[in-house]
Amino acid sequence: MAARHGIPSRLTEAELADIEGQPPAWLVQSRSNRTSKKRVWVELTCHICGFSEPARPKKWWPEFTWLTCSHHGYDELPEPATGLTRSEYDGIGSRFIGVVDGNQRGQR
Ligand SMILES: [Zn+2]
């Protein structure tokens, strides 16, 4: 790995300190990628009452059309546009239901 970036396989401590002091662009890049991957948070906001909480998005979350707290009634949301099918996903964050209005069930 290191050799591919032009770094000799054996570094003296001075050389290493030099790199740490002035990290090459690719190293800064790969470090910030690593940290940002760990810190991806989204703000979940209820469309009806405005309650919001930060959450880590799950891989299976689709792109929600609406987000509401689970205690709101189904009829508190606007109707889906003509021809769109509404799907609900519960278990979003601590108290949210995600609503997706899509063209076909299970597909986008
Ligand atoms: Zn709410």
mmCIF file of N, CA and C and ligand atoms in Angstrom:
data_model
loop_
_atom_site.group_PDB
_atom_site.id
_atom_site.type_symbol
_atom_site.label_atom_id
_atom_site.label_comp_id
_atom_site.label_asym_id
_atom_site.label_seq_id
_atom_site.Cartn_x
_atom_site.Cartn_y
_atom_site.Cartn_z
ATOM 1 N N MET A 1 0.817 -1.211 0.000
ATOM 2 C CA MET A 1 0.000 0.000 0.000
ATOM 3 C C MET A 1 0.855 1.267 0.000
ATOM 4 N N ALA A 2 1.760 1.348 0.976
ATOM 5 C CA ALA A 2 2.564 2.560 1.109
ATOM 6 C C ALA A 2 3.430 2.767 -0.122
ATOM 7 N N ALA A 3 3.969 1.650 -0.635
ATOM 8 C CA ALA A 3 4.869 1.757 -1.772
ATOM 9 C C ALA A 3 4.154 2.360 -2.975
ATOM 10 N N ARG A 4 2.868 2.048 -3.116
ATOM 11 C CA ARG A 4 2.120 2.555 -4.243
ATOM 12 C C ARG A 4 2.067 4.082 -4.239
ATOM 13 N N HIS A 5 2.117 4.652 -3.049
ATOM 14 C CA HIS A 5 2.066 6.102 -2.952
ATOM 15 C C HIS A 5 3.456 6.725 -2.952
ATOM 16 N N GLY A 6 4.459 5.945 -3.220
ATOM 17 C CA GLY A 6 5.792 6.482 -3.339
ATOM 18 C C GLY A 6 6.512 6.651 -2.016
ATOM 19 N N ILE A 7 6.033 6.000 -0.992
ATOM 20 C CA ILE A 7 6.716 6.067 0.300
ATOM 21 C C ILE A 7 7.605 4.835 0.438
ATOM 22 N N PRO A 8 8.862 5.042 0.770
ATOM 23 C CA PRO A 8 9.741 3.888 0.979
ATOM 24 C C PRO A 8 9.195 2.986 2.069
ATOM 25 N N SER A 9 9.431 1.686 1.948
ATOM 26 C CA SER A 9 8.828 0.766 2.897
ATOM 27 C C SER A 9 9.374 0.966 4.307
ATOM 28 N N ARG A 10 10.616 1.472 4.407
ATOM 29 C CA ARG A 10 11.152 1.730 5.738
ATOM 30 C C ARG A 10 11.377 3.226 5.900
ATOM 31 N N LEU A 11 10.766 3.791 6.913
ATOM 32 C CA LEU A 11 10.902 5.217 7.155
ATOM 33 C C LEU A 11 11.696 5.438 8.434
ATOM 34 N N THR A 12 12.551 6.412 8.408
ATOM 35 C CA THR A 12 13.189 6.799 9.657
ATOM 36 C C THR A 12 12.186 7.637 10.445
ATOM 37 N N GLU A 13 12.471 7.794 11.738
ATOM 38 C CA GLU A 13 11.544 8.562 12.553
ATOM 39 C C GLU A 13 11.443 10.005 12.076
ATOM 40 N N ALA A 14 12.553 10.528 11.624
ATOM 41 C CA ALA A 14 12.554 11.918 11.148
ATOM 42 C C ALA A 14 11.679 12.056 9.911
ATOM 43 N N GLU A 15 11.792 11.083 9.020
ATOM 44 C CA GLU A 15 10.987 11.123 7.809
ATOM 45 C C GLU A 15 9.502 11.006 8.142
ATOM 46 N N LEU A 16 9.218 10.164 9.114
ATOM 47 C CA LEU A 16 7.837 9.975 9.519
ATOM 48 C C LEU A 16 7.278 11.260 10.119
ATOM 49 N N ALA A 17 8.080 11.905 10.955
ATOM 50 C CA ALA A 17 7.648 13.160 11.574
ATOM 51 C C ALA A 17 7.411 14.214 10.508
ATOM 52 N N ASP A 18 8.240 14.172 9.485
ATOM 53 C CA ASP A 18 8.079 15.115 8.396
ATOM 54 C C ASP A 18 6.727 14.921 7.712
ATOM 55 N N ILE A 19 6.395 13.680 7.474
ATOM 56 C CA ILE A 19 5.121 13.373 6.837
ATOM 57 C C ILE A 19 3.953 13.783 7.724
ATOM 58 N N GLU A 20 4.083 13.517 9.019
ATOM 59 C CA GLU A 20 3.009 13.897 9.935
ATOM 60 C C GLU A 20 2.824 15.413 9.960
ATOM 61 N N GLY A 21 3.963 16.128 9.900
ATOM 62 C CA GLY A 21 3.899 17.592 9.939
ATOM 63 C C GLY A 21 3.281 18.168 8.676
ATOM 64 N N GLN A 22 3.569 17.546 7.554
ATOM 65 C CA GLN A 22 3.029 18.016 6.288
ATOM 66 C C GLN A 22 2.450 16.837 5.534
ATOM 67 N N PRO A 23 1.325 16.360 5.967
ATOM 68 C CA PRO A 23 0.770 15.161 5.336
ATOM 69 C C PRO A 23 0.442 15.424 3.873
ATOM 70 N N PRO A 24 0.812 14.502 3.009
ATOM 71 C CA PRO A 24 0.457 14.649 1.594
ATOM 72 C C PRO A 24 -1.050 14.631 1.408
ATOM 73 N N ALA A 25 -1.501 15.162 0.320
ATOM 74 C CA ALA A 25 -2.931 15.339 0.098
ATOM 75 C C ALA A 25 -3.705 14.022 0.194
ATOM 76 N N TRP A 26 -3.128 12.953 -0.366
ATOM 77 C CA TRP A 26 -3.868 11.688 -0.351
ATOM 78 C C TRP A 26 -4.061 11.166 1.058
ATOM 79 N N LEU A 27 -3.087 11.488 1.952
ATOM 80 C CA LEU A 27 -3.213 11.000 3.319
ATOM 81 C C LEU A 27 -4.306 11.769 4.056
ATOM 82 N N VAL A 28 -4.326 13.085 3.880
ATOM 83 C CA VAL A 28 -5.370 13.907 4.485
ATOM 84 C C VAL A 28 -6.734 13.447 3.996
ATOM 85 N N GLN A 29 -6.795 13.209 2.689
ATOM 86 C CA GLN A 29 -8.043 12.766 2.085
ATOM 87 C C GLN A 29 -8.534 11.463 2.698
ATOM 88 N N SER A 30 -7.618 10.489 2.786
ATOM 89 C CA SER A 30 -8.057 9.189 3.271
ATOM 90 C C SER A 30 -8.401 9.266 4.746
ATOM 91 N N ARG A 31 -7.745 10.145 5.490
ATOM 92 C CA ARG A 31 -8.099 10.289 6.903
ATOM 93 C C ARG A 31 -9.472 10.907 7.068
ATOM 94 N N SER A 32 -9.760 11.933 6.283
ATOM 95 C CA SER A 32 -11.052 12.607 6.443
ATOM 96 C C SER A 32 -12.176 11.685 5.977
ATOM 97 N N ASN A 33 -11.891 10.842 4.977
ATOM 98 C CA ASN A 33 -12.890 9.853 4.578
ATOM 99 C C ASN A 33 -13.210 8.918 5.724
ATOM 100 N N ARG A 34 -12.131 8.503 6.395
ATOM 101 C CA ARG A 34 -12.339 7.554 7.478
ATOM 102 C C ARG A 34 -13.187 8.177 8.586
ATOM 103 N N THR A 35 -12.882 9.421 8.958
ATOM 104 C CA THR A 35 -13.646 10.032 10.045
ATOM 105 C C THR A 35 -15.072 10.338 9.621
ATOM 106 N N SER A 36 -15.232 10.817 8.392
ATOM 107 C CA SER A 36 -16.582 11.209 8.007
ATOM 108 C C SER A 36 -17.479 9.973 7.890
ATOM 109 N N LYS A 37 -16.886 8.833 7.548
ATOM 110 C CA LYS A 37 -17.695 7.629 7.471
ATOM 111 C C LYS A 37 -18.264 7.264 8.830
ATOM 112 N N LYS A 38 -17.486 7.542 9.856
ATOM 113 C CA LYS A 38 -17.957 7.187 11.196
ATOM 114 C C LYS A 38 -18.966 8.195 11.722
ATOM 115 N N ARG A 39 -18.988 9.357 11.142
ATOM 116 C CA ARG A 39 -19.811 10.405 11.737
ATOM 117 C C ARG A 39 -20.899 10.888 10.800
ATOM 118 N N VAL A 40 -21.529 9.982 10.121
ATOM 119 C CA VAL A 40 -22.632 10.394 9.267
ATOM 120 C C VAL A 40 -23.905 10.421 10.104
ATOM 121 N N TRP A 41 -24.440 11.580 10.298
ATOM 122 C CA TRP A 41 -25.691 11.742 11.038
ATOM 123 C C TRP A 41 -26.648 12.525 10.168
ATOM 124 N N VAL A 42 -27.887 12.159 10.244
ATOM 125 C CA VAL A 42 -28.895 12.958 9.567
ATOM 126 C C VAL A 42 -29.856 13.479 10.620
ATOM 127 N N GLU A 43 -30.554 14.535 10.282
ATOM 128 C CA GLU A 43 -31.560 15.087 11.169
ATOM 129 C C GLU A 43 -32.916 14.570 10.714
ATOM 130 N N LEU A 44 -33.550 13.780 11.572
ATOM 131 C CA LEU A 44 -34.903 13.310 11.261
ATOM 132 C C LEU A 44 -35.878 14.334 11.812
ATOM 133 N N THR A 45 -36.773 14.824 10.959
ATOM 134 C CA THR A 45 -37.738 15.830 11.405
ATOM 135 C C THR A 45 -39.141 15.387 11.040
ATOM 136 N N CYS A 46 -40.016 15.416 12.027
ATOM 137 C CA CYS A 46 -41.398 15.041 11.795
ATOM 138 C C CYS A 46 -42.079 16.116 10.969
ATOM 139 N N HIS A 47 -42.732 15.698 9.906
ATOM 140 C CA HIS A 47 -43.379 16.652 9.013
ATOM 141 C C HIS A 47 -44.589 17.298 9.678
ATOM 142 N N ILE A 48 -45.195 16.613 10.625
ATOM 143 C CA ILE A 48 -46.441 17.107 11.207
ATOM 144 C C ILE A 48 -46.199 18.026 12.408
ATOM 145 N N CYS A 49 -45.400 17.596 13.365
ATOM 146 C CA CYS A 49 -45.229 18.411 14.573
ATOM 147 C C CYS A 49 -43.861 19.069 14.657
ATOM 148 N N GLY A 50 -42.932 18.709 13.788
ATOM 149 C CA GLY A 50 -41.637 19.369 13.790
ATOM 150 C C GLY A 50 -40.630 18.778 14.752
ATOM 151 N N PHE A 51 -41.012 17.730 15.472
ATOM 152 C CA PHE A 51 -40.054 17.074 16.362
ATOM 153 C C PHE A 51 -38.878 16.562 15.540
ATOM 154 N N SER A 52 -37.666 16.758 16.047
ATOM 155 C CA SER A 52 -36.521 16.259 15.286
ATOM 156 C C SER A 52 -35.494 15.652 16.207
ATOM 157 N N GLU A 53 -34.751 14.739 15.677
ATOM 158 C CA GLU A 53 -33.654 14.121 16.418
ATOM 159 C C GLU A 53 -32.579 13.703 15.426
ATOM 160 N N PRO A 54 -31.327 13.741 15.883
ATOM 161 C CA PRO A 54 -30.251 13.255 15.015
ATOM 162 C C PRO A 54 -30.241 11.740 15.018
ATOM 163 N N ALA A 55 -29.917 11.131 13.898
ATOM 164 C CA ALA A 55 -29.880 9.673 13.820
ATOM 165 C C ALA A 55 -28.823 9.257 12.823
ATOM 166 N N ARG A 56 -28.328 8.060 13.019
ATOM 167 C CA ARG A 56 -27.435 7.478 12.020
ATOM 168 C C ARG A 56 -28.281 6.747 11.002
ATOM 169 N N PRO A 57 -28.154 7.131 9.740
ATOM 170 C CA PRO A 57 -28.968 6.469 8.721
ATOM 171 C C PRO A 57 -28.602 4.997 8.585
ATOM 172 N N LYS A 58 -29.613 4.172 8.372
ATOM 173 C CA LYS A 58 -29.381 2.749 8.135
ATOM 174 C C LYS A 58 -29.300 2.489 6.634
ATOM 175 N N LYS A 59 -28.600 1.426 6.306
ATOM 176 C CA LYS A 59 -28.395 1.112 4.887
ATOM 177 C C LYS A 59 -29.709 0.879 4.158
ATOM 178 N N TRP A 60 -30.681 0.320 4.871
ATOM 179 C CA TRP A 60 -31.918 -0.084 4.195
ATOM 180 C C TRP A 60 -32.907 1.064 4.054
ATOM 181 N N TRP A 61 -32.584 2.226 4.619
ATOM 182 C CA TRP A 61 -33.516 3.335 4.502
ATOM 183 C C TRP A 61 -33.595 3.811 3.060
ATOM 184 N N PRO A 62 -34.783 3.883 2.522
ATOM 185 C CA PRO A 62 -34.926 4.509 1.202
ATOM 186 C C PRO A 62 -34.970 6.024 1.356
ATOM 187 N N GLU A 63 -35.182 6.713 0.297
ATOM 188 C CA GLU A 63 -35.351 8.163 0.380
ATOM 189 C C GLU A 63 -36.800 8.443 0.727
ATOM 190 N N PHE A 64 -37.021 8.986 1.926
ATOM 191 C CA PHE A 64 -38.393 9.145 2.395
ATOM 192 C C PHE A 64 -39.044 10.387 1.803
ATOM 193 N N THR A 65 -40.304 10.238 1.444
ATOM 194 C CA THR A 65 -41.070 11.400 1.012
ATOM 195 C C THR A 65 -41.494 12.209 2.231
ATOM 196 N N TRP A 66 -41.942 11.488 3.260
ATOM 197 C CA TRP A 66 -42.348 12.125 4.503
ATOM 198 C C TRP A 66 -41.741 11.363 5.678
ATOM 199 N N LEU A 67 -41.550 12.093 6.781
ATOM 200 C CA LEU A 67 -41.188 11.456 8.044
ATOM 201 C C LEU A 67 -42.164 11.955 9.092
ATOM 202 N N THR A 68 -42.737 11.052 9.858
ATOM 203 C CA THR A 68 -43.615 11.491 10.943
ATOM 204 C C THR A 68 -43.326 10.660 12.179
ATOM 205 N N CYS A 69 -43.712 11.195 13.350
ATOM 206 C CA CYS A 69 -43.646 10.400 14.562
ATOM 207 C C CYS A 69 -44.649 9.260 14.415
ATOM 208 N N SER A 70 -44.362 8.153 15.102
ATOM 209 C CA SER A 70 -45.215 6.985 14.930
ATOM 210 C C SER A 70 -46.612 7.191 15.499
ATOM 211 N N HIS A 71 -46.796 8.192 16.379
ATOM 212 C CA HIS A 71 -48.113 8.341 17.016
ATOM 213 C C HIS A 71 -49.079 9.181 16.204
ATOM 214 N N HIS A 72 -48.604 9.779 15.111
ATOM 215 C CA HIS A 72 -49.522 10.587 14.308
ATOM 216 C C HIS A 72 -50.444 9.686 13.491
ATOM 217 N N GLY A 73 -51.599 10.217 13.170
ATOM 218 C CA GLY A 73 -52.563 9.454 12.371
ATOM 219 C C GLY A 73 -52.163 9.431 10.909
ATOM 220 N N TYR A 74 -52.591 8.395 10.261
ATOM 221 C CA TYR A 74 -52.301 8.217 8.846
ATOM 222 C C TYR A 74 -52.843 9.383 8.016
ATOM 223 N N ASP A 75 -54.005 9.917 8.457
ATOM 224 C CA ASP A 75 -54.671 10.959 7.662
ATOM 225 C C ASP A 75 -54.093 12.354 7.916
ATOM 226 N N GLU A 76 -53.058 12.457 8.742
ATOM 227 C CA GLU A 76 -52.458 13.770 8.983
ATOM 228 C C GLU A 76 -51.476 14.160 7.889
ATOM 229 N N LEU A 77 -51.140 13.218 7.033
ATOM 230 C CA LEU A 77 -50.233 13.509 5.920
ATOM 231 C C LEU A 77 -51.031 13.812 4.664
ATOM 232 N N PRO A 78 -50.468 14.619 3.778
ATOM 233 C CA PRO A 78 -51.121 14.827 2.482
ATOM 234 C C PRO A 78 -51.251 13.519 1.724
ATOM 235 N N GLU A 79 -52.271 13.413 0.926
ATOM 236 C CA GLU A 79 -52.454 12.227 0.092
ATOM 237 C C GLU A 79 -51.287 12.086 -0.879
ATOM 238 N N PRO A 80 -50.908 10.866 -1.207
ATOM 239 C CA PRO A 80 -49.890 10.699 -2.254
ATOM 240 C C PRO A 80 -50.409 11.222 -3.582
ATOM 241 N N ALA A 81 -49.508 11.709 -4.400
ATOM 242 C CA ALA A 81 -49.904 12.216 -5.715
ATOM 243 C C ALA A 81 -50.555 11.100 -6.523
ATOM 244 N N THR A 82 -51.385 11.499 -7.474
ATOM 245 C CA THR A 82 -52.120 10.518 -8.268
ATOM 246 C C THR A 82 -51.178 9.500 -8.902
ATOM 247 N N GLY A 83 -51.534 8.233 -8.758
ATOM 248 C CA GLY A 83 -50.751 7.193 -9.396
ATOM 249 C C GLY A 83 -49.584 6.692 -8.563
ATOM 250 N N LEU A 84 -49.314 7.357 -7.417
ATOM 251 C CA LEU A 84 -48.198 6.916 -6.592
ATOM 252 C C LEU A 84 -48.681 5.971 -5.500
ATOM 253 N N THR A 85 -47.853 5.005 -5.203
ATOM 254 C CA THR A 85 -48.161 4.045 -4.149
ATOM 255 C C THR A 85 -47.396 4.422 -2.884
ATOM 256 N N ARG A 86 -48.105 4.411 -1.762
ATOM 257 C CA ARG A 86 -47.465 4.800 -0.505
ATOM 258 C C ARG A 86 -47.001 3.573 0.264
ATOM 259 N N SER A 87 -45.749 3.620 0.689
ATOM 260 C CA SER A 87 -45.222 2.562 1.545
ATOM 261 C C SER A 87 -44.733 3.182 2.846
ATOM 262 N N GLU A 88 -44.873 2.437 3.945
ATOM 263 C CA GLU A 88 -44.418 2.934 5.236
ATOM 264 C C GLU A 88 -43.319 2.055 5.785
ATOM 265 N N TYR A 89 -42.366 2.698 6.435
ATOM 266 C CA TYR A 89 -41.271 1.984 7.079
ATOM 267 C C TYR A 89 -41.231 2.421 8.531
ATOM 268 N N ASP A 90 -41.500 1.508 9.456
ATOM 269 C CA ASP A 90 -41.387 1.931 10.852
ATOM 270 C C ASP A 90 -40.019 1.554 11.403
ATOM 271 N N GLY A 91 -39.770 2.008 12.612
ATOM 272 C CA GLY A 91 -38.466 1.757 13.211
ATOM 273 C C GLY A 91 -37.397 2.714 12.720
ATOM 274 N N ILE A 92 -37.795 3.905 12.277
ATOM 275 C CA ILE A 92 -36.828 4.914 11.861
ATOM 276 C C ILE A 92 -36.471 5.766 13.073
ATOM 277 N N GLY A 93 -35.190 5.814 13.406
ATOM 278 C CA GLY A 93 -34.805 6.546 14.603
ATOM 279 C C GLY A 93 -35.490 5.943 15.810
ATOM 280 N N SER A 94 -35.812 6.765 16.809
ATOM 281 C CA SER A 94 -36.425 6.229 18.019
ATOM 282 C C SER A 94 -37.940 6.235 17.938
ATOM 283 N N ARG A 95 -38.520 7.047 17.059
ATOM 284 C CA ARG A 95 -39.980 7.188 17.087
ATOM 285 C C ARG A 95 -40.584 7.563 15.746
ATOM 286 N N PHE A 96 -39.863 7.348 14.667
ATOM 287 C CA PHE A 96 -40.341 7.836 13.381
ATOM 288 C C PHE A 96 -40.866 6.731 12.475
ATOM 289 N N ILE A 97 -41.750 7.138 11.597
ATOM 290 C CA ILE A 97 -42.182 6.289 10.498
ATOM 291 C C ILE A 97 -41.796 7.008 9.204
ATOM 292 N N GLY A 98 -41.142 6.290 8.337
ATOM 293 C CA GLY A 98 -40.788 6.866 7.045
ATOM 294 C C GLY A 98 -41.848 6.510 6.024
ATOM 295 N N VAL A 99 -42.243 7.480 5.235
ATOM 296 C CA VAL A 99 -43.269 7.251 4.221
ATOM 297 C C VAL A 99 -42.673 7.536 2.858
ATOM 298 N N VAL A 100 -42.851 6.589 1.958
ATOM 299 C CA VAL A 100 -42.328 6.759 0.603
ATOM 300 C C VAL A 100 -43.477 6.676 -0.391
ATOM 301 N N ASP A 101 -43.656 7.715 -1.161
ATOM 302 C CA ASP A 101 -44.611 7.689 -2.262
ATOM 303 C C ASP A 101 -43.843 7.394 -3.544
ATOM 304 N N GLY A 102 -44.091 6.238 -4.099
ATOM 305 C CA GLY A 102 -43.318 5.844 -5.285
ATOM 306 C C GLY A 102 -44.220 5.391 -6.417
ATOM 307 N N ASN A 103 -43.616 5.197 -7.567
ATOM 308 C CA ASN A 103 -44.391 4.788 -8.743
ATOM 309 C C ASN A 103 -44.899 3.369 -8.641
ATOM 310 N N GLN A 104 -44.022 2.495 -8.146
ATOM 311 C CA GLN A 104 -44.426 1.098 -8.011
ATOM 312 C C GLN A 104 -43.968 0.598 -6.660
ATOM 313 N N ARG A 105 -44.755 -0.314 -6.129
ATOM 314 C CA ARG A 105 -44.401 -0.883 -4.840
ATOM 315 C C ARG A 105 -43.027 -1.550 -4.929
ATOM 316 N N GLY A 106 -42.132 -1.132 -4.021
ATOM 317 C CA GLY A 106 -40.829 -1.782 -3.958
ATOM 318 C C GLY A 106 -39.849 -1.350 -5.032
ATOM 319 N N GLN A 107 -40.266 -0.442 -5.896
ATOM 320 C CA GLN A 107 -39.333 0.001 -6.936
ATOM 321 C C GLN A 107 -39.357 1.505 -7.051
ATOM 322 N N ARG A 108 -38.282 2.034 -7.582
ATOM 323 C CA ARG A 108 -38.266 3.456 -7.830
ATOM 324 C C ARG A 108 -37.819 3.736 -9.234
HETATM 325 ZN ZN ZN B 1 -44.584 14.441 15.102
#
